[in-house]
């Protein structure tokens, strides 16, 4: 996804430059989540006491970004930063580290071959020497959240050839389960009483998945046209940073 859609406050001058805003729009456009909460969701007045990011009459949920810190650092420091001066006038300021490279971890790559035991062993060893070595413990901090959570996987899925939507969703679901099955199993051990959902974008749609027995099952999709904040932030796309994987 473009940096503007995943790095909070990345677009200067836009109050809603925050992925939590469009995730709230997403669940309020989702028949599944509306039925789960028996009504619309609202942001709490304050989160000082650990309140959920979104509250409905019968359900509460928190929003989390499922990405490595090194990848986010690359986006935040190597992408041009938009500044909205007034409506229709946007300047793009130089990135913080021009002509530099950042070695970053792709979350699905580093997790794919790690067992639950591997993740538990990583959690037990607190000392890390490099930024990429810290990526997995930071991911575990997110996944250990003892709340119902909706994980935003900040990737846009694409296929080289045009295929039917149902087939594309099946392929994406299989790929996600190959990469994240053990991470979801780890979460079930740490926070067994809380629900886990995941969303990512394909074909201008947010795909919504729910964890069930450590696998993701597809529920529904919501068009990105139903999330105006996401569309607005996507309009401030800049050149993707050069990140060494």
PDB file of C-alpha atoms in Angstrom:
ATOM      1  CA  UNK A   1       0.000   0.000   0.000  1.00  0.00           C
ATOM      2  CA  UNK A   2       1.151   3.608  -0.453  1.00  0.00           C
ATOM      3  CA  UNK A   3       2.992   5.123   2.507  1.00  0.00           C
ATOM      4  CA  UNK A   4       0.188   7.667   2.985  1.00  0.00           C
ATOM      5  CA  UNK A   5      -2.272   4.875   3.771  1.00  0.00           C
ATOM      6  CA  UNK A   6      -0.227   3.101   6.435  1.00  0.00           C
ATOM      7  CA  UNK A   7       2.023   5.690   8.113  1.00  0.00           C
ATOM      8  CA  UNK A   8      -0.103   7.749  10.491  1.00  0.00           C
ATOM      9  CA  UNK A   9       0.125  11.528  10.031  1.00  0.00           C
ATOM     10  CA  UNK A  10       2.246  11.010   6.914  1.00  0.00           C
ATOM     11  CA  UNK A  11       0.151  13.461   4.872  1.00  0.00           C
ATOM     12  CA  UNK A  12       0.722  16.850   6.488  1.00  0.00           C
ATOM     13  CA  UNK A  13      -2.412  18.984   6.577  1.00  0.00           C
ATOM     14  CA  UNK A  14      -4.880  16.071   6.456  1.00  0.00           C
ATOM     15  CA  UNK A  15      -6.520  15.496   9.826  1.00  0.00           C
ATOM     16  CA  UNK A  16      -7.598  11.935   8.998  1.00  0.00           C
ATOM     17  CA  UNK A  17      -4.164  10.725   7.890  1.00  0.00           C
ATOM     18  CA  UNK A  18      -4.568   7.595   9.988  1.00  0.00           C
ATOM     19  CA  UNK A  19      -5.350   4.021   8.947  1.00  0.00           C
ATOM     20  CA  UNK A  20      -7.612   3.607  11.989  1.00  0.00           C
ATOM     21  CA  UNK A  21     -10.020   6.116  10.422  1.00  0.00           C
ATOM     22  CA  UNK A  22     -10.603   4.115   7.262  1.00  0.00           C
ATOM     23  CA  UNK A  23     -10.698   0.817   9.149  1.00  0.00           C
ATOM     24  CA  UNK A  24     -13.587   2.273  11.141  1.00  0.00           C
ATOM     25  CA  UNK A  25     -15.260   3.179   7.830  1.00  0.00           C
ATOM     26  CA  UNK A  26     -14.569  -0.363   6.660  1.00  0.00           C
ATOM     27  CA  UNK A  27     -16.274  -2.166   9.539  1.00  0.00           C
ATOM     28  CA  UNK A  28     -19.208   0.245   9.367  1.00  0.00           C
ATOM     29  CA  UNK A  29     -19.636  -0.789   5.714  1.00  0.00           C
ATOM     30  CA  UNK A  30     -19.307  -4.504   6.465  1.00  0.00           C
ATOM     31  CA  UNK A  31     -22.482  -6.560   6.898  1.00  0.00           C
ATOM     32  CA  UNK A  32     -20.455  -9.092   8.869  1.00  0.00           C
ATOM     33  CA  UNK A  33     -19.157  -6.577  11.422  1.00  0.00           C
ATOM     34  CA  UNK A  34     -22.445  -4.693  11.669  1.00  0.00           C
ATOM     35  CA  UNK A  35     -24.194  -7.953  12.502  1.00  0.00           C
ATOM     36  CA  UNK A  36     -21.436  -8.840  14.975  1.00  0.00           C
ATOM     37  CA  UNK A  37     -21.841  -5.553  16.829  1.00  0.00           C
ATOM     38  CA  UNK A  38     -25.609  -5.236  16.441  1.00  0.00           C
ATOM     39  CA  UNK A  39     -25.145  -1.711  15.136  1.00  0.00           C
ATOM     40  CA  UNK A  40     -22.613   0.847  13.977  1.00  0.00           C
ATOM     41  CA  UNK A  41     -19.197   1.346  15.538  1.00  0.00           C
ATOM     42  CA  UNK A  42     -17.863   4.560  17.043  1.00  0.00           C
ATOM     43  CA  UNK A  43     -14.446   5.654  18.197  1.00  0.00           C
ATOM     44  CA  UNK A  44     -14.152   6.146  21.965  1.00  0.00           C
ATOM     45  CA  UNK A  45     -13.927   9.701  23.251  1.00  0.00           C
ATOM     46  CA  UNK A  46     -10.625   8.789  24.876  1.00  0.00           C
ATOM     47  CA  UNK A  47      -8.299   5.775  24.850  1.00  0.00           C
ATOM     48  CA  UNK A  48      -6.488   6.744  28.040  1.00  0.00           C
ATOM     49  CA  UNK A  49      -7.805   3.681  29.884  1.00  0.00           C
ATOM     50  CA  UNK A  50      -7.092   1.179  27.136  1.00  0.00           C
ATOM     51  CA  UNK A  51     -10.460   1.422  25.403  1.00  0.00           C
ATOM     52  CA  UNK A  52     -10.969  -0.367  22.110  1.00  0.00           C
ATOM     53  CA  UNK A  53     -10.507   1.615  18.884  1.00  0.00           C
ATOM     54  CA  UNK A  54     -14.108   0.920  17.862  1.00  0.00           C
ATOM     55  CA  UNK A  55     -17.181   0.202  19.965  1.00  0.00           C
ATOM     56  CA  UNK A  56     -20.622  -1.045  18.894  1.00  0.00           C
ATOM     57  CA  UNK A  57     -23.621  -1.903  21.093  1.00  0.00           C
ATOM     58  CA  UNK A  58     -22.593  -5.587  21.358  1.00  0.00           C
ATOM     59  CA  UNK A  59     -18.933  -5.723  20.280  1.00  0.00           C
ATOM     60  CA  UNK A  60     -15.568  -3.975  20.561  1.00  0.00           C
ATOM     61  CA  UNK A  61     -12.487  -4.223  18.383  1.00  0.00           C
ATOM     62  CA  UNK A  62      -8.967  -2.834  18.126  1.00  0.00           C
ATOM     63  CA  UNK A  63      -7.099  -1.988  14.909  1.00  0.00           C
ATOM     64  CA  UNK A  64      -3.519  -3.178  14.413  1.00  0.00           C
ATOM     65  CA  UNK A  65      -1.027  -2.880  11.561  1.00  0.00           C
ATOM     66  CA  UNK A  66       0.546  -6.221  10.647  1.00  0.00           C
ATOM     67  CA  UNK A  67       3.873  -5.100   9.241  1.00  0.00           C
ATOM     68  CA  UNK A  68       7.535  -5.126  10.212  1.00  0.00           C
ATOM     69  CA  UNK A  69       9.019  -2.039  11.804  1.00  0.00           C
ATOM     70  CA  UNK A  70      11.887  -1.995   9.295  1.00  0.00           C
ATOM     71  CA  UNK A  71       9.453  -1.902   6.368  1.00  0.00           C
ATOM     72  CA  UNK A  72       7.501   0.943   7.970  1.00  0.00           C
ATOM     73  CA  UNK A  73      10.766   2.778   8.630  1.00  0.00           C
ATOM     74  CA  UNK A  74      11.627   2.433   4.973  1.00  0.00           C
ATOM     75  CA  UNK A  75       8.315   3.895   3.869  1.00  0.00           C
ATOM     76  CA  UNK A  76       8.433   6.751   6.366  1.00  0.00           C
ATOM     77  CA  UNK A  77      12.012   7.820   5.554  1.00  0.00           C
ATOM     78  CA  UNK A  78      12.455   6.999   1.856  1.00  0.00           C
ATOM     79  CA  UNK A  79       9.123   8.125   0.387  1.00  0.00           C
ATOM     80  CA  UNK A  80       8.346  11.699  -0.617  1.00  0.00           C
ATOM     81  CA  UNK A  81       6.118  13.299   2.013  1.00  0.00           C
ATOM     82  CA  UNK A  82       2.941  15.091   0.870  1.00  0.00           C
ATOM     83  CA  UNK A  83       1.922  18.401   2.440  1.00  0.00           C
ATOM     84  CA  UNK A  84      -1.541  19.725   1.610  1.00  0.00           C
ATOM     85  CA  UNK A  85      -1.364  23.515   1.568  1.00  0.00           C
ATOM     86  CA  UNK A  86      -4.998  24.015   0.619  1.00  0.00           C
ATOM     87  CA  UNK A  87      -7.616  22.002  -1.227  1.00  0.00           C
ATOM     88  CA  UNK A  88      -6.180  21.100  -4.612  1.00  0.00           C
ATOM     89  CA  UNK A  89      -2.646  22.266  -3.768  1.00  0.00           C
ATOM     90  CA  UNK A  90      -0.174  19.657  -2.529  1.00  0.00           C
ATOM     91  CA  UNK A  91       3.598  19.910  -2.183  1.00  0.00           C
ATOM     92  CA  UNK A  92       5.858  16.873  -1.951  1.00  0.00           C
ATOM     93  CA  UNK A  93       8.849  17.449   0.277  1.00  0.00           C
ATOM     94  CA  UNK A  94      12.083  15.548  -0.066  1.00  0.00           C
ATOM     95  CA  UNK A  95      12.308  12.240   1.775  1.00  0.00           C
ATOM     96  CA  UNK A  96      14.286  12.142   5.017  1.00  0.00           C
ATOM     97  CA  UNK A  97      17.049   9.915   3.634  1.00  0.00           C
ATOM     98  CA  UNK A  98      17.430  10.619  -0.091  1.00  0.00           C
ATOM     99  CA  UNK A  99      19.471   8.143  -2.165  1.00  0.00           C
ATOM    100  CA  UNK A 100      19.705   5.784   0.821  1.00  0.00           C
ATOM    101  CA  UNK A 101      18.650   2.179   1.155  1.00  0.00           C
ATOM    102  CA  UNK A 102      17.117   0.415   4.144  1.00  0.00           C
ATOM    103  CA  UNK A 103      17.325  -3.303   4.751  1.00  0.00           C
ATOM    104  CA  UNK A 104      13.793  -4.323   5.634  1.00  0.00           C
ATOM    105  CA  UNK A 105      11.932  -7.536   6.422  1.00  0.00           C
ATOM    106  CA  UNK A 106       8.814  -8.620   4.566  1.00  0.00           C
ATOM    107  CA  UNK A 107       6.481 -10.043   7.218  1.00  0.00           C
ATOM    108  CA  UNK A 108       5.193 -12.994   5.213  1.00  0.00           C
ATOM    109  CA  UNK A 109       8.733 -14.041   4.293  1.00  0.00           C
ATOM    110  CA  UNK A 110      10.223 -14.016   7.784  1.00  0.00           C
ATOM    111  CA  UNK A 111       7.252 -15.795   9.385  1.00  0.00           C
ATOM    112  CA  UNK A 112       6.596 -18.465   6.770  1.00  0.00           C
ATOM    113  CA  UNK A 113       9.046 -21.083   8.075  1.00  0.00           C
ATOM    114  CA  UNK A 114       8.833 -20.334  11.802  1.00  0.00           C
ATOM    115  CA  UNK A 115       6.973 -22.822  14.004  1.00  0.00           C
ATOM    116  CA  UNK A 116       5.064 -21.883  17.134  1.00  0.00           C
ATOM    117  CA  UNK A 117       8.029 -23.190  19.138  1.00  0.00           C
ATOM    118  CA  UNK A 118      10.340 -20.931  17.134  1.00  0.00           C
ATOM    119  CA  UNK A 119       8.172 -17.919  17.936  1.00  0.00           C
ATOM    120  CA  UNK A 120       8.109 -18.813  21.627  1.00  0.00           C
ATOM    121  CA  UNK A 121      11.903 -19.171  21.631  1.00  0.00           C
ATOM    122  CA  UNK A 122      12.293 -15.756  19.973  1.00  0.00           C
ATOM    123  CA  UNK A 123      10.026 -14.254  22.620  1.00  0.00           C
ATOM    124  CA  UNK A 124      12.194 -15.702  25.404  1.00  0.00           C
ATOM    125  CA  UNK A 125      15.358 -14.072  24.034  1.00  0.00           C
ATOM    126  CA  UNK A 126      14.966 -10.349  24.560  1.00  0.00           C
ATOM    127  CA  UNK A 127      18.348  -9.079  23.274  1.00  0.00           C
ATOM    128  CA  UNK A 128      18.555  -8.208  19.585  1.00  0.00           C
ATOM    129  CA  UNK A 129      21.484  -6.688  17.719  1.00  0.00           C
ATOM    130  CA  UNK A 130      19.917  -5.365  14.523  1.00  0.00           C
ATOM    131  CA  UNK A 131      16.679  -3.748  13.456  1.00  0.00           C
ATOM    132  CA  UNK A 132      15.614  -6.754  11.397  1.00  0.00           C
ATOM    133  CA  UNK A 133      16.224  -9.051  14.389  1.00  0.00           C
ATOM    134  CA  UNK A 134      13.761  -6.895  16.327  1.00  0.00           C
ATOM    135  CA  UNK A 135      11.044  -7.241  13.685  1.00  0.00           C
ATOM    136  CA  UNK A 136       9.627 -10.547  14.920  1.00  0.00           C
ATOM    137  CA  UNK A 137       9.445  -9.546  18.620  1.00  0.00           C
ATOM    138  CA  UNK A 138       7.611  -6.386  17.554  1.00  0.00           C
ATOM    139  CA  UNK A 139       5.157  -8.480  15.532  1.00  0.00           C
ATOM    140  CA  UNK A 140       4.623 -10.717  18.558  1.00  0.00           C
ATOM    141  CA  UNK A 141       3.861  -7.639  20.661  1.00  0.00           C
ATOM    142  CA  UNK A 142       1.051  -6.865  18.235  1.00  0.00           C
ATOM    143  CA  UNK A 143      -0.300 -10.397  18.012  1.00  0.00           C
ATOM    144  CA  UNK A 144      -0.298 -10.812  21.819  1.00  0.00           C
ATOM    145  CA  UNK A 145      -2.834  -8.005  22.250  1.00  0.00           C
ATOM    146  CA  UNK A 146      -5.524  -9.270  24.605  1.00  0.00           C
ATOM    147  CA  UNK A 147      -8.391  -7.692  22.714  1.00  0.00           C
ATOM    148  CA  UNK A 148     -10.462  -8.517  19.661  1.00  0.00           C
ATOM    149  CA  UNK A 149      -8.282  -7.242  16.821  1.00  0.00           C
ATOM    150  CA  UNK A 150      -8.586  -6.438  13.130  1.00  0.00           C
ATOM    151  CA  UNK A 151      -5.152  -6.745  11.506  1.00  0.00           C
ATOM    152  CA  UNK A 152      -4.419  -4.576   8.480  1.00  0.00           C
ATOM    153  CA  UNK A 153      -1.966  -6.336   6.183  1.00  0.00           C
ATOM    154  CA  UNK A 154      -0.704  -3.350   4.162  1.00  0.00           C
ATOM    155  CA  UNK A 155      -0.376  -5.067   0.815  1.00  0.00           C
ATOM    156  CA  UNK A 156      -2.332  -4.853  -2.423  1.00  0.00           C
ATOM    157  CA  UNK A 157      -2.629  -8.278  -4.044  1.00  0.00           C
ATOM    158  CA  UNK A 158      -2.230  -8.464  -7.808  1.00  0.00           C
ATOM    159  CA  UNK A 159      -2.076 -11.224 -10.422  1.00  0.00           C
ATOM    160  CA  UNK A 160      -0.178 -11.177 -13.710  1.00  0.00           C
ATOM    161  CA  UNK A 161      -3.235 -12.497 -15.541  1.00  0.00           C
ATOM    162  CA  UNK A 162      -6.884 -11.614 -15.097  1.00  0.00           C
ATOM    163  CA  UNK A 163      -8.750 -14.306 -13.155  1.00  0.00           C
ATOM    164  CA  UNK A 164     -12.213 -14.636 -11.677  1.00  0.00           C
ATOM    165  CA  UNK A 165     -12.751 -13.011  -8.291  1.00  0.00           C
ATOM    166  CA  UNK A 166     -13.682 -16.246  -6.497  1.00  0.00           C
ATOM    167  CA  UNK A 167     -10.530 -17.977  -7.707  1.00  0.00           C
ATOM    168  CA  UNK A 168      -8.387 -14.988  -6.755  1.00  0.00           C
ATOM    169  CA  UNK A 169      -9.821 -14.967  -3.234  1.00  0.00           C
ATOM    170  CA  UNK A 170      -9.165 -18.706  -2.897  1.00  0.00           C
ATOM    171  CA  UNK A 171      -5.525 -18.235  -3.926  1.00  0.00           C
ATOM    172  CA  UNK A 172      -5.075 -15.270  -1.574  1.00  0.00           C
ATOM    173  CA  UNK A 173      -6.661 -17.168   1.321  1.00  0.00           C
ATOM    174  CA  UNK A 174      -4.380 -20.159   0.750  1.00  0.00           C
ATOM    175  CA  UNK A 175      -1.316 -17.921   0.581  1.00  0.00           C
ATOM    176  CA  UNK A 176      -2.222 -16.100   3.777  1.00  0.00           C
ATOM    177  CA  UNK A 177      -2.710 -19.365   5.630  1.00  0.00           C
ATOM    178  CA  UNK A 178       0.618 -20.699   4.388  1.00  0.00           C
ATOM    179  CA  UNK A 179       2.352 -17.608   5.723  1.00  0.00           C
ATOM    180  CA  UNK A 180       0.438 -16.888   8.935  1.00  0.00           C
ATOM    181  CA  UNK A 181      -0.934 -20.194  10.230  1.00  0.00           C
ATOM    182  CA  UNK A 182       1.747 -20.525  12.914  1.00  0.00           C
ATOM    183  CA  UNK A 183       1.466 -16.878  13.935  1.00  0.00           C
ATOM    184  CA  UNK A 184      -2.272 -17.352  14.415  1.00  0.00           C
ATOM    185  CA  UNK A 185      -1.614 -20.556  16.381  1.00  0.00           C
ATOM    186  CA  UNK A 186       0.729 -18.580  18.605  1.00  0.00           C
ATOM    187  CA  UNK A 187      -1.990 -15.994  19.197  1.00  0.00           C
ATOM    188  CA  UNK A 188      -4.486 -18.695  20.133  1.00  0.00           C
ATOM    189  CA  UNK A 189      -2.108 -19.848  22.868  1.00  0.00           C
ATOM    190  CA  UNK A 190      -1.500 -16.338  24.211  1.00  0.00           C
ATOM    191  CA  UNK A 191      -4.982 -14.791  23.811  1.00  0.00           C
ATOM    192  CA  UNK A 192      -7.435 -17.694  23.354  1.00  0.00           C
ATOM    193  CA  UNK A 193     -10.527 -15.751  24.405  1.00  0.00           C
ATOM    194  CA  UNK A 194     -10.252 -12.999  21.800  1.00  0.00           C
ATOM    195  CA  UNK A 195     -11.214 -12.814  18.130  1.00  0.00           C
ATOM    196  CA  UNK A 196      -8.798 -12.160  15.284  1.00  0.00           C
ATOM    197  CA  UNK A 197      -9.580 -10.728  11.849  1.00  0.00           C
ATOM    198  CA  UNK A 198      -7.403  -9.674   8.924  1.00  0.00           C
ATOM    199  CA  UNK A 199      -7.968  -7.426   5.945  1.00  0.00           C
ATOM    200  CA  UNK A 200      -5.973  -6.666   2.804  1.00  0.00           C
ATOM    201  CA  UNK A 201      -6.752  -5.126  -0.580  1.00  0.00           C
ATOM    202  CA  UNK A 202      -7.352  -6.822  -3.907  1.00  0.00           C
ATOM    203  CA  UNK A 203      -9.010  -5.360  -7.004  1.00  0.00           C
ATOM    204  CA  UNK A 204     -10.157  -2.204  -5.184  1.00  0.00           C
ATOM    205  CA  UNK A 205     -11.763  -4.301  -2.467  1.00  0.00           C
ATOM    206  CA  UNK A 206     -10.969  -4.855   1.180  1.00  0.00           C
ATOM    207  CA  UNK A 207     -11.080  -8.609   1.746  1.00  0.00           C
ATOM    208  CA  UNK A 208     -12.205  -9.537   5.266  1.00  0.00           C
ATOM    209  CA  UNK A 209     -11.000 -12.738   6.912  1.00  0.00           C
ATOM    210  CA  UNK A 210     -11.633 -14.281  10.332  1.00  0.00           C
ATOM    211  CA  UNK A 211      -9.349 -16.642  12.235  1.00  0.00           C
ATOM    212  CA  UNK A 212     -10.834 -20.074  12.823  1.00  0.00           C
ATOM    213  CA  UNK A 213      -8.722 -22.904  14.249  1.00  0.00           C
ATOM    214  CA  UNK A 214      -5.559 -20.953  13.394  1.00  0.00           C
ATOM    215  CA  UNK A 215      -6.581 -20.528   9.749  1.00  0.00           C
ATOM    216  CA  UNK A 216      -8.167 -17.580   8.000  1.00  0.00           C
ATOM    217  CA  UNK A 217     -11.590 -17.991   6.435  1.00  0.00           C
ATOM    218  CA  UNK A 218     -12.960 -15.429   3.983  1.00  0.00           C
ATOM    219  CA  UNK A 219     -16.180 -13.668   4.973  1.00  0.00           C
ATOM    220  CA  UNK A 220     -16.828 -10.839   2.538  1.00  0.00           C
ATOM    221  CA  UNK A 221     -15.348  -7.921   0.680  1.00  0.00           C
ATOM    222  CA  UNK A 222     -16.080  -4.213   0.903  1.00  0.00           C
ATOM    223  CA  UNK A 223     -15.337  -1.901  -2.008  1.00  0.00           C
ATOM    224  CA  UNK A 224     -12.713   0.743  -1.341  1.00  0.00           C
ATOM    225  CA  UNK A 225     -15.336   3.242  -2.538  1.00  0.00           C
ATOM    226  CA  UNK A 226     -16.990   2.661   0.859  1.00  0.00           C
ATOM    227  CA  UNK A 227     -13.865   3.913   2.647  1.00  0.00           C
ATOM    228  CA  UNK A 228     -13.457   7.546   1.545  1.00  0.00           C
ATOM    229  CA  UNK A 229     -10.474   8.159   3.821  1.00  0.00           C
ATOM    230  CA  UNK A 230      -8.552   5.311   2.216  1.00  0.00           C
ATOM    231  CA  UNK A 231      -9.351   6.679  -1.255  1.00  0.00           C
ATOM    232  CA  UNK A 232      -8.224  10.153  -0.246  1.00  0.00           C
ATOM    233  CA  UNK A 233      -4.953   8.947   1.256  1.00  0.00           C
ATOM    234  CA  UNK A 234      -4.304   6.704  -1.752  1.00  0.00           C
ATOM    235  CA  UNK A 235      -4.409   9.835  -3.874  1.00  0.00           C
ATOM    236  CA  UNK A 236      -1.198  11.012  -2.211  1.00  0.00           C
ATOM    237  CA  UNK A 237       0.755   8.018  -3.475  1.00  0.00           C
ATOM    238  CA  UNK A 238       4.454   8.622  -4.045  1.00  0.00           C
ATOM    239  CA  UNK A 239       7.237   6.524  -5.479  1.00  0.00           C
ATOM    240  CA  UNK A 240       7.732   3.413  -3.423  1.00  0.00           C
ATOM    241  CA  UNK A 241      10.991   3.471  -1.463  1.00  0.00           C
ATOM    242  CA  UNK A 242      13.911   1.299  -2.490  1.00  0.00           C
ATOM    243  CA  UNK A 243      14.006  -1.313   0.237  1.00  0.00           C
ATOM    244  CA  UNK A 244      16.489  -4.165   0.321  1.00  0.00           C
ATOM    245  CA  UNK A 245      14.760  -7.339   1.465  1.00  0.00           C
TER     246      UNK A 245
END
